[in-house]
């Protein structure tokens, strides 16, 4: 009887811990993306051993269902637009006046020559719904107490990463570090977040560095210049027609 009771209590503790971990992930997502909508201006710097390249972007998102990314600089890529509607990803290339629908097989490919994947930018997968969650430990990063949470991909989920470890600040639910692993458990990328500032009415990291672990001297730096949350955006904004004329 004692063994049965112990097993029941253990099951309850594990279930409560998993639910708590999922809630923490969801709060961190909502903090970074907005409960309803978000708009931002971003610069991206691609760093390689012998060169660097800069890009400027505008982004719009509405929940998990819609997102749109517009490249505003450099001139060569200006006007290139990426649209997510539900599970569909579209890419508008003004230079050839062509709209391309991205198949799932392209989600793991590099986004515009950066170290981010297409999935990282348009978020076809969901860290809340496509993974199971478990609090591994509590650790400190830059003097901030964090939950370390392990995300394990669900069977048949449309995800790029087999496992993700994230460190989320316990007070403000800010993701300060992430480690992405492939299906074989190999560490592929590390994401470091820094320069916390009040932006869009929230305390957020304004610099994110994505560092591949198998490519020495490679990294991609994302810097948030402007962000606004929960300003109404019509669903009609996220259309194939609008992605060709948005500015």
XYZ file of C-alpha atoms in Angstrom:
247
model
C 0.000 0.000 0.000
C 2.854 2.405 0.860
C 4.462 1.699 -2.524
C 1.182 2.392 -4.343
C 0.637 5.645 -2.427
C 4.233 6.707 -3.148
C 3.785 6.010 -6.844
C 0.529 7.995 -6.926
C 2.162 10.953 -5.158
C 5.130 10.767 -7.514
C 2.789 10.780 -10.539
C 0.910 13.802 -9.141
C 4.163 15.688 -8.518
C 5.464 14.938 -12.021
C 2.165 16.022 -13.608
C 2.033 19.248 -11.605
C 5.650 20.011 -12.455
C 5.017 19.444 -16.189
C 1.937 21.691 -16.106
C 3.900 24.384 -14.294
C 6.699 24.132 -16.852
C 4.215 24.533 -19.721
C 2.697 27.588 -18.052
C 6.149 29.141 -17.691
C 6.907 28.547 -21.384
C 3.554 30.051 -22.362
C 4.110 33.135 -20.186
C 7.572 33.631 -21.718
C 6.084 33.309 -25.236
C 3.346 35.829 -24.460
C 5.866 38.204 -22.906
C 8.046 38.139 -26.018
C 5.316 38.073 -28.698
C 2.288 39.701 -27.087
C -0.947 38.001 -26.120
C -2.745 39.384 -29.180
C -0.353 41.107 -31.598
C 3.162 42.512 -31.923
C 5.008 44.789 -34.344
C 8.752 45.386 -34.416
C 11.719 46.861 -36.235
C 14.794 44.628 -36.115
C 18.345 44.544 -37.423
C 20.190 41.295 -38.087
C 23.954 40.971 -38.406
C 25.399 37.822 -39.943
C 28.929 37.229 -38.642
C 31.368 34.982 -40.479
C 35.140 34.502 -40.004
C 35.990 36.823 -42.920
C 32.926 39.063 -43.336
C 29.738 40.459 -41.819
C 26.423 41.440 -43.412
C 23.532 43.512 -42.058
C 19.794 43.353 -42.720
C 16.834 45.396 -41.478
C 13.345 43.969 -40.990
C 9.815 44.893 -40.032
C 7.671 42.209 -38.447
C 4.004 41.802 -37.567
C 2.379 38.895 -35.730
C -1.081 37.959 -34.481
C -1.197 35.120 -31.999
C 0.270 31.844 -33.234
C -1.743 31.904 -36.434
C -0.359 34.839 -38.425
C 3.035 36.482 -38.970
C 4.625 38.630 -41.657
C 8.266 39.647 -42.126
C 9.353 42.407 -44.526
C 12.997 43.011 -45.431
C 13.697 46.743 -45.723
C 17.471 46.680 -46.247
C 19.832 45.965 -48.037
C 18.539 47.175 -51.380
C 19.182 43.831 -53.068
C 16.688 42.065 -50.774
C 14.389 45.014 -50.056
C 10.735 44.056 -50.383
C 11.246 40.310 -49.884
C 8.380 39.208 -47.669
C 7.521 36.105 -45.660
C 3.970 35.286 -44.639
C 2.596 32.649 -42.289
C -1.123 31.859 -42.348
C -2.120 28.906 -40.188
C 0.203 26.115 -41.371
C 1.104 27.705 -44.725
C 4.315 29.676 -45.323
C 4.637 31.975 -48.338
C 7.644 33.879 -49.719
C 7.277 36.885 -52.062
C 10.323 37.761 -54.219
C 9.734 41.118 -55.950
C 12.874 40.824 -58.127
C 11.265 37.969 -60.049
C 7.657 38.846 -59.152
C 7.043 35.388 -57.824
C 5.250 33.991 -54.772
C 6.651 30.707 -53.461
C 4.894 28.373 -51.041
C 7.409 26.779 -48.690
C 7.082 23.014 -48.175
C 7.734 21.565 -44.685
C 11.073 20.253 -45.963
C 12.388 23.845 -46.165
C 11.757 24.680 -42.499
C 15.215 23.460 -41.437
C 17.001 25.482 -44.138
C 18.832 28.724 -43.413
C 16.715 31.868 -43.441
C 18.268 34.448 -45.817
C 21.808 33.171 -45.167
C 21.578 33.599 -41.386
C 22.066 30.949 -38.731
C 18.314 31.008 -38.089
C 16.136 28.449 -39.814
C 12.949 29.323 -41.659
C 11.069 27.794 -38.737
C 12.871 30.033 -36.221
C 11.631 33.162 -37.984
C 8.105 32.259 -39.003
C 7.491 29.818 -36.146
C 5.608 27.043 -37.882
C 6.153 24.946 -34.786
C 4.972 25.882 -31.284
C 7.125 25.566 -28.178
C 3.895 25.373 -26.167
C 1.932 22.789 -28.153
C 4.535 20.702 -29.998
C 6.742 19.800 -27.015
C 6.422 18.253 -23.585
C 7.901 20.353 -20.784
C 9.851 19.540 -17.648
C 11.563 21.752 -15.071
C 15.091 20.379 -14.759
C 16.605 22.755 -12.225
C 16.871 26.356 -11.077
C 20.015 28.245 -12.081
C 21.330 31.804 -12.195
C 22.195 33.711 -15.392
C 23.676 37.203 -15.133
C 22.442 37.429 -11.562
C 18.842 36.527 -12.434
C 17.281 33.377 -10.983
C 15.964 31.151 -13.780
C 14.024 27.976 -14.377
C 15.875 25.555 -16.613
C 13.186 23.790 -18.634
C 13.628 20.851 -20.982
C 11.350 20.715 -24.029
C 11.086 17.347 -25.764
C 9.394 17.131 -29.153
C 6.137 15.197 -29.328
C 5.938 12.250 -31.754
C 5.023 13.402 -35.270
C 5.089 17.105 -34.268
C 6.162 19.425 -37.144
C 9.331 20.596 -35.385
C 12.947 21.201 -36.312
C 14.512 20.389 -32.944
C 14.337 17.101 -31.080
C 14.973 18.810 -27.747
C 15.376 22.361 -26.470
C 16.697 23.541 -23.103
C 15.619 27.029 -22.079
C 16.487 29.240 -19.132
C 13.602 31.566 -18.191
C 13.848 34.312 -15.601
C 11.597 33.479 -12.626
C 10.513 37.074 -11.976
C 9.787 38.516 -15.429
C 9.508 35.337 -17.547
C 12.308 36.369 -19.908
C 14.165 33.713 -21.891
C 17.874 34.329 -21.306
C 19.405 31.236 -22.882
C 18.341 28.376 -25.142
C 20.089 25.259 -26.410
C 18.757 23.443 -29.487
C 19.449 19.735 -30.043
C 18.786 17.575 -33.100
C 16.912 14.261 -32.986
C 20.147 12.429 -32.103
C 20.744 14.623 -29.050
C 23.580 16.630 -30.661
C 23.803 20.265 -29.524
C 23.429 22.393 -32.674
C 22.782 25.994 -31.598
C 22.999 28.183 -28.500
C 20.899 31.345 -28.189
C 22.032 34.043 -25.741
C 19.774 36.983 -24.837
C 21.081 40.197 -23.290
C 20.699 43.994 -23.004
C 17.422 43.929 -21.079
C 15.451 47.142 -21.628
C 11.922 48.443 -21.211
C 10.592 48.214 -24.743
C 6.958 48.251 -25.786
C 6.044 48.606 -22.121
C 7.817 45.378 -21.154
C 11.223 44.370 -19.888
C 12.777 42.398 -22.743
C 16.203 41.398 -24.065
C 17.013 43.597 -27.047
C 19.942 41.543 -28.335
C 19.832 37.840 -29.214
C 22.906 35.972 -30.437
C 22.482 32.636 -32.190
C 25.743 30.689 -32.146
C 26.157 27.420 -34.122
C 28.223 24.935 -32.144
C 29.859 23.248 -35.126
C 30.915 26.354 -37.074
C 33.734 28.306 -35.487
C 33.442 32.072 -35.936
C 29.810 31.919 -37.100
C 26.923 33.663 -35.366
C 23.858 35.774 -36.088
C 22.966 38.789 -33.945
C 19.400 40.075 -33.779
C 18.761 43.511 -32.267
C 15.295 44.869 -31.478
C 15.030 48.606 -32.205
C 11.288 49.049 -31.725
C 8.449 46.865 -30.509
C 4.752 47.467 -29.881
C 2.294 44.987 -28.395
C -1.419 44.303 -28.745
C -2.204 47.024 -31.270
C -5.171 45.767 -33.337
C -4.244 44.196 -36.691
C -6.899 42.889 -39.071
C -6.654 39.307 -40.335
C -6.795 40.826 -43.833
C -3.335 42.287 -43.246
C -1.891 38.764 -43.411
C -2.764 37.940 -47.015
C -0.771 37.015 -50.110
C -2.042 40.183 -51.787
C -0.869 42.416 -48.927
C 2.574 40.836 -48.667
C 3.283 42.205 -52.159
C 2.561 45.823 -51.173
C 3.282 46.123 -47.435
C 5.843 48.789 -46.505
